[in-house]
PDB file of C-alpha atoms in Angstrom:
ATOM      1  CA  MET A 196      96.066  96.952  37.509  1.00 66.00           C
ATOM      2  CA  ALA A 197      99.772  96.880  38.419  1.00 72.00           C
ATOM      3  CA  ALA A 198     101.468 100.218  39.070  1.00 85.00           C
ATOM      4  CA  SER A 199     103.686 101.476  36.245  1.00 92.00           C
ATOM      5  CA  PRO A 200     107.441 101.074  36.783  1.00 93.00           C
ATOM      6  CA  LEU A 201     107.820 104.546  35.264  1.00 94.00           C
ATOM      7  CA  LEU A 202     107.169 108.001  36.697  1.00 94.00           C
ATOM      8  CA  ASP A 203     104.768 110.205  34.693  1.00 93.00           C
ATOM      9  CA  LYS A 204     107.495 112.773  34.103  1.00 94.00           C
ATOM     10  CA  PRO A 205     111.295 112.501  34.277  1.00 95.00           C
ATOM     11  CA  TRP A 206     112.692 113.841  37.561  1.00 95.00           C
ATOM     12  CA  ARG A 207     115.719 115.320  35.769  1.00 95.00           C
ATOM     13  CA  ASP A 208     115.532 117.033  32.379  1.00 92.00           C
ATOM     14  CA  LEU A 209     118.017 116.145  29.672  1.00 92.00           C
ATOM     15  CA  ARG A 210     118.324 117.759  26.243  1.00 91.00           C
ATOM     16  CA  TRP A 211     118.877 114.513  24.363  1.00 92.00           C
ATOM     17  CA  GLY A 212     119.317 116.202  20.990  1.00 90.00           C
ATOM     18  CA  GLU A 213     122.308 118.280  22.101  1.00 92.00           C
ATOM     19  CA  LYS A 214     125.002 115.613  21.952  1.00 93.00           C
ATOM     20  CA  GLN A 215     127.254 117.627  19.606  1.00 94.00           C
ATOM     21  CA  LYS A 216     127.081 120.693  21.848  1.00 94.00           C
ATOM     22  CA  GLU A 217     128.078 118.654  24.933  1.00 93.00           C
ATOM     23  CA  LEU A 218     130.807 116.883  22.973  1.00 93.00           C
ATOM     24  CA  GLN A 219     132.246 120.198  21.788  1.00 93.00           C
ATOM     25  CA  TYR A 220     132.199 121.557  25.347  1.00 93.00           C
ATOM     26  CA  VAL A 221     134.284 118.650  26.650  1.00 92.00           C
ATOM     27  CA  LYS A 222     136.604 118.509  23.623  1.00 91.00           C
ATOM     28  CA  GLU A 223     137.459 122.219  23.833  1.00 92.00           C
ATOM     29  CA  TYR A 224     138.366 122.182  27.527  1.00 94.00           C
ATOM     30  CA  LYS A 225     141.901 123.117  28.583  1.00 92.00           C
ATOM     31  CA  PRO A 226     143.070 123.816  32.162  1.00 92.00           C
ATOM     32  CA  ALA A 227     143.828 127.526  32.582  1.00 87.00           C
ATOM     33  CA  VAL A 228     146.452 127.170  35.325  1.00 89.00           C
ATOM     34  CA  GLU A 229     150.121 127.109  34.377  1.00 85.00           C
ATOM     35  CA  GLY A 230     151.854 123.854  35.236  1.00 84.00           C
ATOM     36  CA  ILE A 231     148.708 121.780  34.800  1.00 91.00           C
ATOM     37  CA  LYS A 232     148.538 120.016  31.471  1.00 91.00           C
ATOM     38  CA  HIS A 233     145.502 117.899  32.220  1.00 92.00           C
ATOM     39  CA  LEU A 234     142.576 117.493  34.574  1.00 95.00           C
ATOM     40  CA  ARG A 235     142.942 114.248  36.537  1.00 95.00           C
ATOM     41  CA  VAL A 236     139.878 112.156  37.446  1.00 96.00           C
ATOM     42  CA  LEU A 237     140.232 109.307  39.960  1.00 94.00           C
ATOM     43  CA  MET A 238     137.669 106.500  39.774  1.00 92.00           C
ATOM     44  CA  PHE A 239     137.010 104.233  42.742  1.00 90.00           C
ATOM     45  CA  GLY A 240     134.253 101.851  43.779  1.00 87.00           C
ATOM     46  CA  HIS A 241     133.390  98.261  44.601  1.00 84.00           C
ATOM     47  CA  VAL A 242     134.681  95.369  42.497  1.00 82.00           C
ATOM     48  CA  GLY A 243     132.889  94.969  39.154  1.00 83.00           C
ATOM     49  CA  ALA A 244     131.238  98.420  39.291  1.00 88.00           C
ATOM     50  CA  GLY A 245     132.443  99.268  35.779  1.00 88.00           C
ATOM     51  CA  LYS A 246     135.233 101.794  36.406  1.00 88.00           C
ATOM     52  CA  SER A 247     137.466 100.576  33.561  1.00 85.00           C
ATOM     53  CA  SER A 248     134.464 100.168  31.256  1.00 88.00           C
ATOM     54  CA  PHE A 249     133.501 103.798  31.861  1.00 92.00           C
ATOM     55  CA  ILE A 250     137.001 104.963  30.884  1.00 90.00           C
ATOM     56  CA  ASN A 251     136.635 102.973  27.643  1.00 89.00           C
ATOM     57  CA  SER A 252     133.172 104.457  27.066  1.00 92.00           C
ATOM     58  CA  VAL A 253     134.592 107.984  27.471  1.00 92.00           C
ATOM     59  CA  SER A 254     137.329 107.146  24.982  1.00 90.00           C
ATOM     60  CA  ASN A 255     134.708 105.827  22.521  1.00 91.00           C
ATOM     61  CA  VAL A 256     132.602 108.985  22.807  1.00 93.00           C
ATOM     62  CA  LEU A 257     135.502 111.442  22.482  1.00 92.00           C
ATOM     63  CA  ARG A 258     137.214 109.564  19.658  1.00 89.00           C
ATOM     64  CA  GLY A 259     133.998 108.752  17.821  1.00 88.00           C
ATOM     65  CA  ARG A 260     134.833 105.064  17.511  1.00 85.00           C
ATOM     66  CA  MET A 261     135.241 101.917  19.609  1.00 80.00           C
ATOM     67  CA  SER A 262     138.514 101.789  21.585  1.00 73.00           C
ATOM     68  CA  ILE A 263     139.850  99.997  24.669  1.00 64.00           C
ATOM     69  CA  PRO A 264     142.466 102.026  26.594  1.00 54.00           C
ATOM     70  CA  ALA A 265     141.584 100.290  29.904  1.00 53.00           C
ATOM     71  CA  LEU A 266     141.564  96.493  29.991  1.00 51.00           C
ATOM     72  CA  THR A 267     138.408  94.979  31.437  1.00 48.00           C
ATOM     73  CA  SER A 268     137.239  91.475  32.206  1.00 41.00           C
ATOM     74  CA  SER A 269     133.792  89.976  31.779  1.00 43.00           C
ATOM     75  CA  THR A 270     134.525  87.108  34.163  1.00 40.00           C
ATOM     76  CA  THR A 271     136.190  88.376  37.357  1.00 44.00           C
ATOM     77  CA  SER A 272     133.209  89.914  39.080  1.00 47.00           C
ATOM     78  CA  ASP A 273     134.193  89.113  42.689  1.00 46.00           C
ATOM     79  CA  ARG A 274     137.877  90.067  42.377  1.00 47.00           C
ATOM     80  CA  SER A 275     139.315  93.310  41.082  1.00 46.00           C
ATOM     81  CA  PHE A 276     140.614  93.051  37.514  1.00 49.00           C
ATOM     82  CA  THR A 277     142.531  96.330  37.881  1.00 53.00           C
ATOM     83  CA  ILE A 278     145.570  95.811  40.093  1.00 73.00           C
ATOM     84  CA  LYS A 279     147.910  98.590  38.925  1.00 82.00           C
ATOM     85  CA  TYR A 280     147.636 102.355  39.204  1.00 86.00           C
ATOM     86  CA  GLU A 281     147.441 103.463  35.591  1.00 84.00           C
ATOM     87  CA  THR A 282     146.889 106.821  33.949  1.00 89.00           C
ATOM     88  CA  HIS A 283     144.590 106.500  30.940  1.00 89.00           C
ATOM     89  CA  LYS A 284     145.061 109.196  28.325  1.00 90.00           C
ATOM     90  CA  ILE A 285     142.641 109.579  25.440  1.00 89.00           C
ATOM     91  CA  ARG A 286     144.052 110.188  21.997  1.00 86.00           C
ATOM     92  CA  VAL A 287     142.954 112.893  19.592  1.00 83.00           C
ATOM     93  CA  GLY A 288     143.496 111.857  15.991  1.00 73.00           C
ATOM     94  CA  ARG A 289     145.627 108.925  14.907  1.00 71.00           C
ATOM     95  CA  GLY A 290     148.957 108.045  13.321  1.00 70.00           C
ATOM     96  CA  THR A 291     151.621 110.751  13.337  1.00 67.00           C
ATOM     97  CA  SER A 292     149.130 113.539  14.127  1.00 66.00           C
ATOM     98  CA  LYS A 293     147.985 112.026  17.425  1.00 75.00           C
ATOM     99  CA  THR A 294     147.875 114.157  20.558  1.00 85.00           C
ATOM    100  CA  PHE A 295     145.938 113.679  23.817  1.00 88.00           C
ATOM    101  CA  PHE A 296     142.876 115.285  25.368  1.00 90.00           C
ATOM    102  CA  PRO A 297     143.749 117.346  28.503  1.00 89.00           C
ATOM    103  CA  LEU A 298     141.643 114.962  30.581  1.00 92.00           C
ATOM    104  CA  VAL A 299     143.134 111.820  32.148  1.00 93.00           C
ATOM    105  CA  PHE A 300     141.614 109.019  34.201  1.00 94.00           C
ATOM    106  CA  ASN A 301     143.089 106.923  36.951  1.00 92.00           C
ATOM    107  CA  ASP A 302     141.559 103.611  37.816  1.00 85.00           C
ATOM    108  CA  VAL A 303     142.322 101.809  41.069  1.00 82.00           C
ATOM    109  CA  MET A 304     141.783  98.300  42.355  1.00 77.00           C
ATOM    110  CA  GLY A 305     138.192  97.733  43.517  1.00 79.00           C
ATOM    111  CA  LEU A 306     137.034  97.960  47.127  1.00 81.00           C
ATOM    112  CA  GLU A 307     136.306  94.567  48.709  1.00 76.00           C
ATOM    113  CA  ASP A 308     134.956  93.294  52.006  1.00 76.00           C
ATOM    114  CA  GLY A 309     137.508  92.901  54.825  1.00 69.00           C
ATOM    115  CA  ASN A 310     141.055  94.141  55.341  1.00 66.00           C
ATOM    116  CA  SER A 311     143.073  91.665  53.296  1.00 60.00           C
ATOM    117  CA  SER A 312     141.444  91.978  49.880  1.00 63.00           C
ATOM    118  CA  GLY A 313     140.846  94.833  47.469  1.00 71.00           C
ATOM    119  CA  ILE A 314     142.429  98.261  47.725  1.00 77.00           C
ATOM    120  CA  HIS A 315     143.104  99.994  51.051  1.00 79.00           C
ATOM    121  CA  ALA A 316     141.381 103.327  51.656  1.00 83.00           C
ATOM    122  CA  SER A 317     144.819 104.765  52.561  1.00 87.00           C
ATOM    123  CA  ASP A 318     146.131 103.885  49.071  1.00 88.00           C
ATOM    124  CA  ILE A 319     143.282 105.897  47.514  1.00 90.00           C
ATOM    125  CA  THR A 320     144.180 108.797  49.845  1.00 92.00           C
ATOM    126  CA  LEU A 321     147.808 108.682  48.639  1.00 93.00           C
ATOM    127  CA  ALA A 322     146.580 108.579  45.025  1.00 93.00           C
ATOM    128  CA  MET A 323     144.448 111.688  45.610  1.00 93.00           C
ATOM    129  CA  LYS A 324     147.515 113.538  46.899  1.00 94.00           C
ATOM    130  CA  GLY A 325     149.567 112.398  43.884  1.00 94.00           C
ATOM    131  CA  HIS A 326     151.845 110.072  45.879  1.00 94.00           C
ATOM    132  CA  VAL A 327     151.216 106.898  43.827  1.00 93.00           C
ATOM    133  CA  LYS A 328     153.537 106.339  40.876  1.00 91.00           C
ATOM    134  CA  ASP A 329     152.061 105.285  37.558  1.00 90.00           C
ATOM    135  CA  GLY A 330     152.301 101.494  37.262  1.00 88.00           C
ATOM    136  CA  HIS A 331     152.355 100.842  41.024  1.00 86.00           C
ATOM    137  CA  LYS A 332     150.899  97.399  41.781  1.00 87.00           C
ATOM    138  CA  PHE A 333     148.445  97.512  44.688  1.00 81.00           C
ATOM    139  CA  ASN A 334     148.951  94.998  47.487  1.00 80.00           C
ATOM    140  CA  PRO A 335     145.735  93.948  49.299  1.00 76.00           C
ATOM    141  CA  ILE A 336     147.779  92.700  52.276  1.00 76.00           C
ATOM    142  CA  ALA A 337     149.908  95.814  52.806  1.00 81.00           C
ATOM    143  CA  PRO A 338     149.106  99.436  51.878  1.00 86.00           C
ATOM    144  CA  LEU A 339     151.674 101.640  50.137  1.00 88.00           C
ATOM    145  CA  THR A 340     154.260 103.321  52.407  1.00 86.00           C
ATOM    146  CA  LYS A 341     156.879 106.049  51.889  1.00 91.00           C
ATOM    147  CA  GLU A 342     159.600 103.386  51.702  1.00 88.00           C
ATOM    148  CA  ASP A 343     158.019 101.607  48.719  1.00 87.00           C
ATOM    149  CA  TYR A 344     159.255 102.033  45.159  1.00 87.00           C
ATOM    150  CA  GLY A 345     155.711 102.910  44.031  1.00 89.00           C
ATOM    151  CA  TYR A 346     155.611 105.968  46.322  1.00 91.00           C
ATOM    152  CA  ASN A 347     156.021 109.380  44.667  1.00 93.00           C
ATOM    153  CA  PRO A 348     157.607 111.667  47.316  1.00 94.00           C
ATOM    154  CA  SER A 349     157.225 114.950  45.437  1.00 93.00           C
ATOM    155  CA  PRO A 350     154.035 115.056  43.355  1.00 94.00           C
ATOM    156  CA  SER A 351     153.526 117.853  40.827  1.00 91.00           C
ATOM    157  CA  LEU A 352     150.229 119.742  40.438  1.00 90.00           C
ATOM    158  CA  ASP A 353     149.592 117.429  37.483  1.00 90.00           C
ATOM    159  CA  ASP A 354     149.975 114.294  39.629  1.00 93.00           C
ATOM    160  CA  LYS A 355     147.283 115.363  42.080  1.00 93.00           C
ATOM    161  CA  VAL A 356     143.644 114.349  41.639  1.00 95.00           C
ATOM    162  CA  HIS A 357     141.198 117.109  40.661  1.00 96.00           C
ATOM    163  CA  VAL A 358     137.912 115.127  40.777  1.00 97.00           C
ATOM    164  CA  LEU A 359     137.011 111.990  42.720  1.00 96.00           C
ATOM    165  CA  VAL A 360     134.330 109.743  41.191  1.00 96.00           C
ATOM    166  CA  CYS A 361     132.667 106.948  43.131  1.00 94.00           C
ATOM    167  CA  VAL A 362     131.304 104.252  40.809  1.00 93.00           C
ATOM    168  CA  MET A 363     128.408 102.038  41.852  1.00 92.00           C
ATOM    169  CA  SER A 364     126.553  99.356  39.899  1.00 92.00           C
ATOM    170  CA  ALA A 365     122.769  99.770  39.866  1.00 93.00           C
ATOM    171  CA  ASN A 366     122.555  96.017  39.427  1.00 89.00           C
ATOM    172  CA  ALA A 367     124.666  95.090  42.462  1.00 83.00           C
ATOM    173  CA  PRO A 368     123.136  93.804  45.694  1.00 78.00           C
ATOM    174  CA  GLN A 369     123.293  96.070  48.714  1.00 77.00           C
ATOM    175  CA  ILE A 370     126.834  97.266  49.513  1.00 80.00           C
ATOM    176  CA  ASN A 371     128.112  95.612  52.672  1.00 82.00           C
ATOM    177  CA  ALA A 372     129.052  97.655  55.727  1.00 85.00           C
ATOM    178  CA  SER A 373     132.843  97.335  55.481  1.00 85.00           C
ATOM    179  CA  VAL A 374     132.913  98.542  51.843  1.00 85.00           C
ATOM    180  CA  LEU A 375     130.593 101.443  52.739  1.00 87.00           C
ATOM    181  CA  GLN A 376     132.932 102.324  55.598  1.00 87.00           C
ATOM    182  CA  LYS A 377     135.896 102.434  53.193  1.00 86.00           C
ATOM    183  CA  MET A 378     133.902 104.620  50.770  1.00 88.00           C
ATOM    184  CA  LYS A 379     133.046 107.052  53.574  1.00 88.00           C
ATOM    185  CA  LYS A 380     136.687 107.176  54.687  1.00 89.00           C
ATOM    186  CA  VAL A 381     137.825 108.023  51.158  1.00 90.00           C
ATOM    187  CA  ARG A 382     135.122 110.703  50.863  1.00 92.00           C
ATOM    188  CA  GLU A 383     136.073 112.289  54.201  1.00 92.00           C
ATOM    189  CA  THR A 384     139.697 112.578  53.082  1.00 92.00           C
ATOM    190  CA  ALA A 385     138.641 114.087  49.745  1.00 94.00           C
ATOM    191  CA  SER A 386     136.507 116.625  51.629  1.00 94.00           C
ATOM    192  CA  GLU A 387     139.481 117.575  53.821  1.00 94.00           C
ATOM    193  CA  LEU A 388     141.571 118.087  50.659  1.00 93.00           C
ATOM    194  CA  GLY A 389     138.747 120.078  49.032  1.00 95.00           C
ATOM    195  CA  ILE A 390     138.565 117.656  46.098  1.00 96.00           C
ATOM    196  CA  PRO A 391     135.128 117.730  44.416  1.00 96.00           C
ATOM    197  CA  GLN A 392     133.240 114.444  44.440  1.00 96.00           C
ATOM    198  CA  MET A 393     130.586 112.900  42.307  1.00 96.00           C
ATOM    199  CA  ALA A 394     129.196 109.422  41.704  1.00 96.00           C
ATOM    200  CA  MET A 395     128.125 107.356  38.758  1.00 95.00           C
ATOM    201  CA  MET A 396     125.630 104.563  38.659  1.00 95.00           C
ATOM    202  CA  THR A 397     126.462 101.987  35.975  1.00 95.00           C
ATOM    203  CA  HIS A 398     124.661  98.897  34.578  1.00 94.00           C
ATOM    204  CA  ILE A 399     121.376 100.833  34.589  1.00 96.00           C
ATOM    205  CA  ASP A 400     119.978  98.813  31.677  1.00 94.00           C
ATOM    206  CA  ALA A 401     120.626  95.527  33.490  1.00 93.00           C
ATOM    207  CA  ALA A 402     118.905  96.887  36.624  1.00 94.00           C
ATOM    208  CA  CYS A 403     115.714  98.061  34.911  1.00 94.00           C
ATOM    209  CA  GLY A 404     113.881  96.516  31.950  1.00 94.00           C
ATOM    210  CA  GLU A 405     112.275  99.850  31.015  1.00 95.00           C
ATOM    211  CA  ILE A 406     115.721 101.436  30.624  1.00 96.00           C
ATOM    212  CA  GLU A 407     116.915  98.411  28.644  1.00 95.00           C
ATOM    213  CA  LYS A 408     113.965  98.963  26.266  1.00 95.00           C
ATOM    214  CA  ASP A 409     114.654 102.690  25.942  1.00 96.00           C
ATOM    215  CA  LEU A 410     117.585 104.513  27.517  1.00 96.00           C
ATOM    216  CA  LYS A 411     115.542 107.726  27.522  1.00 96.00           C
ATOM    217  CA  ASN A 412     113.497 106.193  30.388  1.00 97.00           C
ATOM    218  CA  VAL A 413     116.539 106.626  32.647  1.00 97.00           C
ATOM    219  CA  TYR A 414     115.059 109.496  34.689  1.00 97.00           C
ATOM    220  CA  ARG A 415     111.564 108.001  34.713  1.00 97.00           C
ATOM    221  CA  SER A 416     112.521 104.623  36.213  1.00 97.00           C
ATOM    222  CA  LYS A 417     111.147 104.351  39.762  1.00 96.00           C
ATOM    223  CA  HIS A 418     113.562 101.508  40.544  1.00 95.00           C
ATOM    224  CA  LEU A 419     116.642 103.492  39.480  1.00 96.00           C
ATOM    225  CA  HIS A 420     115.439 106.629  41.270  1.00 97.00           C
ATOM    226  CA  LYS A 421     115.142 104.640  44.523  1.00 95.00           C
ATOM    227  CA  LYS A 422     118.570 102.998  43.979  1.00 94.00           C
ATOM    228  CA  MET A 423     120.163 106.419  43.523  1.00 95.00           C
ATOM    229  CA  LYS A 424     118.416 107.862  46.588  1.00 95.00           C
ATOM    230  CA  ASP A 425     119.474 104.887  48.740  1.00 92.00           C
ATOM    231  CA  PHE A 426     123.057 105.217  47.501  1.00 91.00           C
ATOM    232  CA  SER A 427     123.030 108.971  48.168  1.00 93.00           C
ATOM    233  CA  ALA A 428     121.838 108.369  51.741  1.00 92.00           C
ATOM    234  CA  ALA A 429     124.359 105.560  52.384  1.00 89.00           C
ATOM    235  CA  VAL A 430     127.458 107.299  51.001  1.00 89.00           C
ATOM    236  CA  GLY A 431     126.490 110.947  51.510  1.00 90.00           C
ATOM    237  CA  ILE A 432     126.875 112.144  47.918  1.00 93.00           C
ATOM    238  CA  PRO A 433     123.997 114.502  47.039  1.00 95.00           C
ATOM    239  CA  MET A 434     121.574 113.433  44.298  1.00 96.00           C
ATOM    240  CA  ASN A 435     122.597 116.294  41.988  1.00 95.00           C
ATOM    241  CA  CYS A 436     126.128 114.869  41.947  1.00 96.00           C
ATOM    242  CA  ILE A 437     125.061 111.327  40.973  1.00 97.00           C
ATOM    243  CA  PHE A 438     124.832 110.411  37.285  1.00 97.00           C
ATOM    244  CA  PRO A 439     123.433 107.222  35.779  1.00 97.00           C
ATOM    245  CA  VAL A 440     125.369 105.919  32.770  1.00 96.00           C
ATOM    246  CA  LYS A 441     125.383 102.924  30.491  1.00 95.00           C
ATOM    247  CA  ASN A 442     128.842 101.713  29.567  1.00 93.00           C
ATOM    248  CA  TYR A 443     129.560 100.250  26.167  1.00 90.00           C
ATOM    249  CA  SER A 444     129.656  96.470  26.623  1.00 82.00           C
ATOM    250  CA  ASP A 445     127.923  94.421  23.933  1.00 78.00           C
ATOM    251  CA  GLU A 446     127.626  97.119  21.229  1.00 81.00           C
ATOM    252  CA  ILE A 447     130.012  97.269  18.293  1.00 81.00           C
ATOM    253  CA  ASP A 448     128.851 100.701  17.100  1.00 86.00           C
ATOM    254  CA  LEU A 449     128.315 103.978  18.930  1.00 90.00           C
ATOM    255  CA  LYS A 450     124.811 105.056  19.949  1.00 93.00           C
ATOM    256  CA  ASP A 451     123.771 108.678  20.533  1.00 94.00           C
ATOM    257  CA  ASP A 452     121.733 107.995  23.699  1.00 95.00           C
ATOM    258  CA  VAL A 453     124.584 106.047  25.329  1.00 95.00           C
ATOM    259  CA  ASP A 454     127.029 108.809  24.326  1.00 95.00           C
ATOM    260  CA  PHE A 455     124.780 111.516  25.719  1.00 96.00           C
ATOM    261  CA  LEU A 456     124.541 110.022  29.221  1.00 96.00           C
ATOM    262  CA  VAL A 457     128.331 109.567  29.298  1.00 96.00           C
ATOM    263  CA  LEU A 458     128.768 113.186  28.170  1.00 96.00           C
ATOM    264  CA  SER A 459     126.368 114.559  30.788  1.00 95.00           C
ATOM    265  CA  ALA A 460     128.546 112.954  33.508  1.00 96.00           C
ATOM    266  CA  LEU A 461     131.762 113.992  31.766  1.00 95.00           C
ATOM    267  CA  ARG A 462     130.722 117.637  31.513  1.00 95.00           C
ATOM    268  CA  LYS A 463     130.234 117.778  35.297  1.00 95.00           C
ATOM    269  CA  MET A 464     133.663 116.199  35.843  1.00 96.00           C
ATOM    270  CA  VAL A 465     135.201 118.948  33.709  1.00 96.00           C
ATOM    271  CA  ASP A 466     133.243 121.696  35.508  1.00 96.00           C
ATOM    272  CA  PHE A 467     133.961 120.389  39.027  1.00 96.00           C
ATOM    273  CA  GLY A 468     137.631 119.684  38.274  1.00 95.00           C
ATOM    274  CA  ASP A 469     138.189 123.048  36.612  1.00 95.00           C
ATOM    275  CA  ASP A 470     136.647 124.882  39.599  1.00 95.00           C
ATOM    276  CA  PHE A 471     138.986 122.972  41.926  1.00 95.00           C
ATOM    277  CA  ILE A 472     142.079 123.754  39.811  1.00 93.00           C
ATOM    278  CA  GLU A 473     141.199 127.473  39.614  1.00 91.00           C
ATOM    279  CA  LYS A 474     140.434 127.780  43.322  1.00 90.00           C
ATOM    280  CA  ASN A 475     143.076 125.569  44.917  1.00 82.00           C
ATOM    281  CA  LEU A 476     145.996 125.235  42.529  1.00 77.00           C
ATOM    282  CA  ASN A 477     146.218 128.742  41.089  1.00 72.00           C
TER     283      ASN A 477
END
């Protein structure tokens, strides 16, 4: 008899029925430090990992309906679809009563193999420090310098990144050495700056049939558990800072289980970012 692809018990406990509680927690968050209007999350990762799709999924969950603040492509899997540095704000309400959640996301061009394609690690470093202007177009041939128009010479506390999130696809083949090297470089810089780091594993349903059948199998899948452990060892992010998520892709309506996994990652972003703001920017 073939071994089961599932563990007998989940290796991480989730309270699946508490979606509203988690949602409330994230919705009620406000930074407590004067001069900081929002908590800034920077997403980076290899091309096609699902960074922009995650931002859209967060927007869907918080707004309670389908929305697309970050443009994505279903065709350009080997080249980064995101080429500009954009700040994605998520609206509360609609029409004349609209305001924004105090949580913003920045998406950068994907990491690619070699030195003349994808984003440079140094550009991500400048973004973390708040030196990249909104709308700056990344150049794979030449990294951003102080002389460029897209360089922000005097970043405010709001411009700086408060949480760094590395995004990895569970369905991608092994990450090649040069991309791993870039990831490590970015992580080392974040550590020097004291910026908290976490990772997300996307496309979990495509990587494991048992998860595709039932999302609640996420922490029982042996395949996903191994993928996360391998990723943790390769990049150096501890397992308790890695969160598997399923982005909204083919659904046209919201689903509680999808929302809940997004919220469990989002809650940690809020907690980690808030700790950083209180400790370093107060």
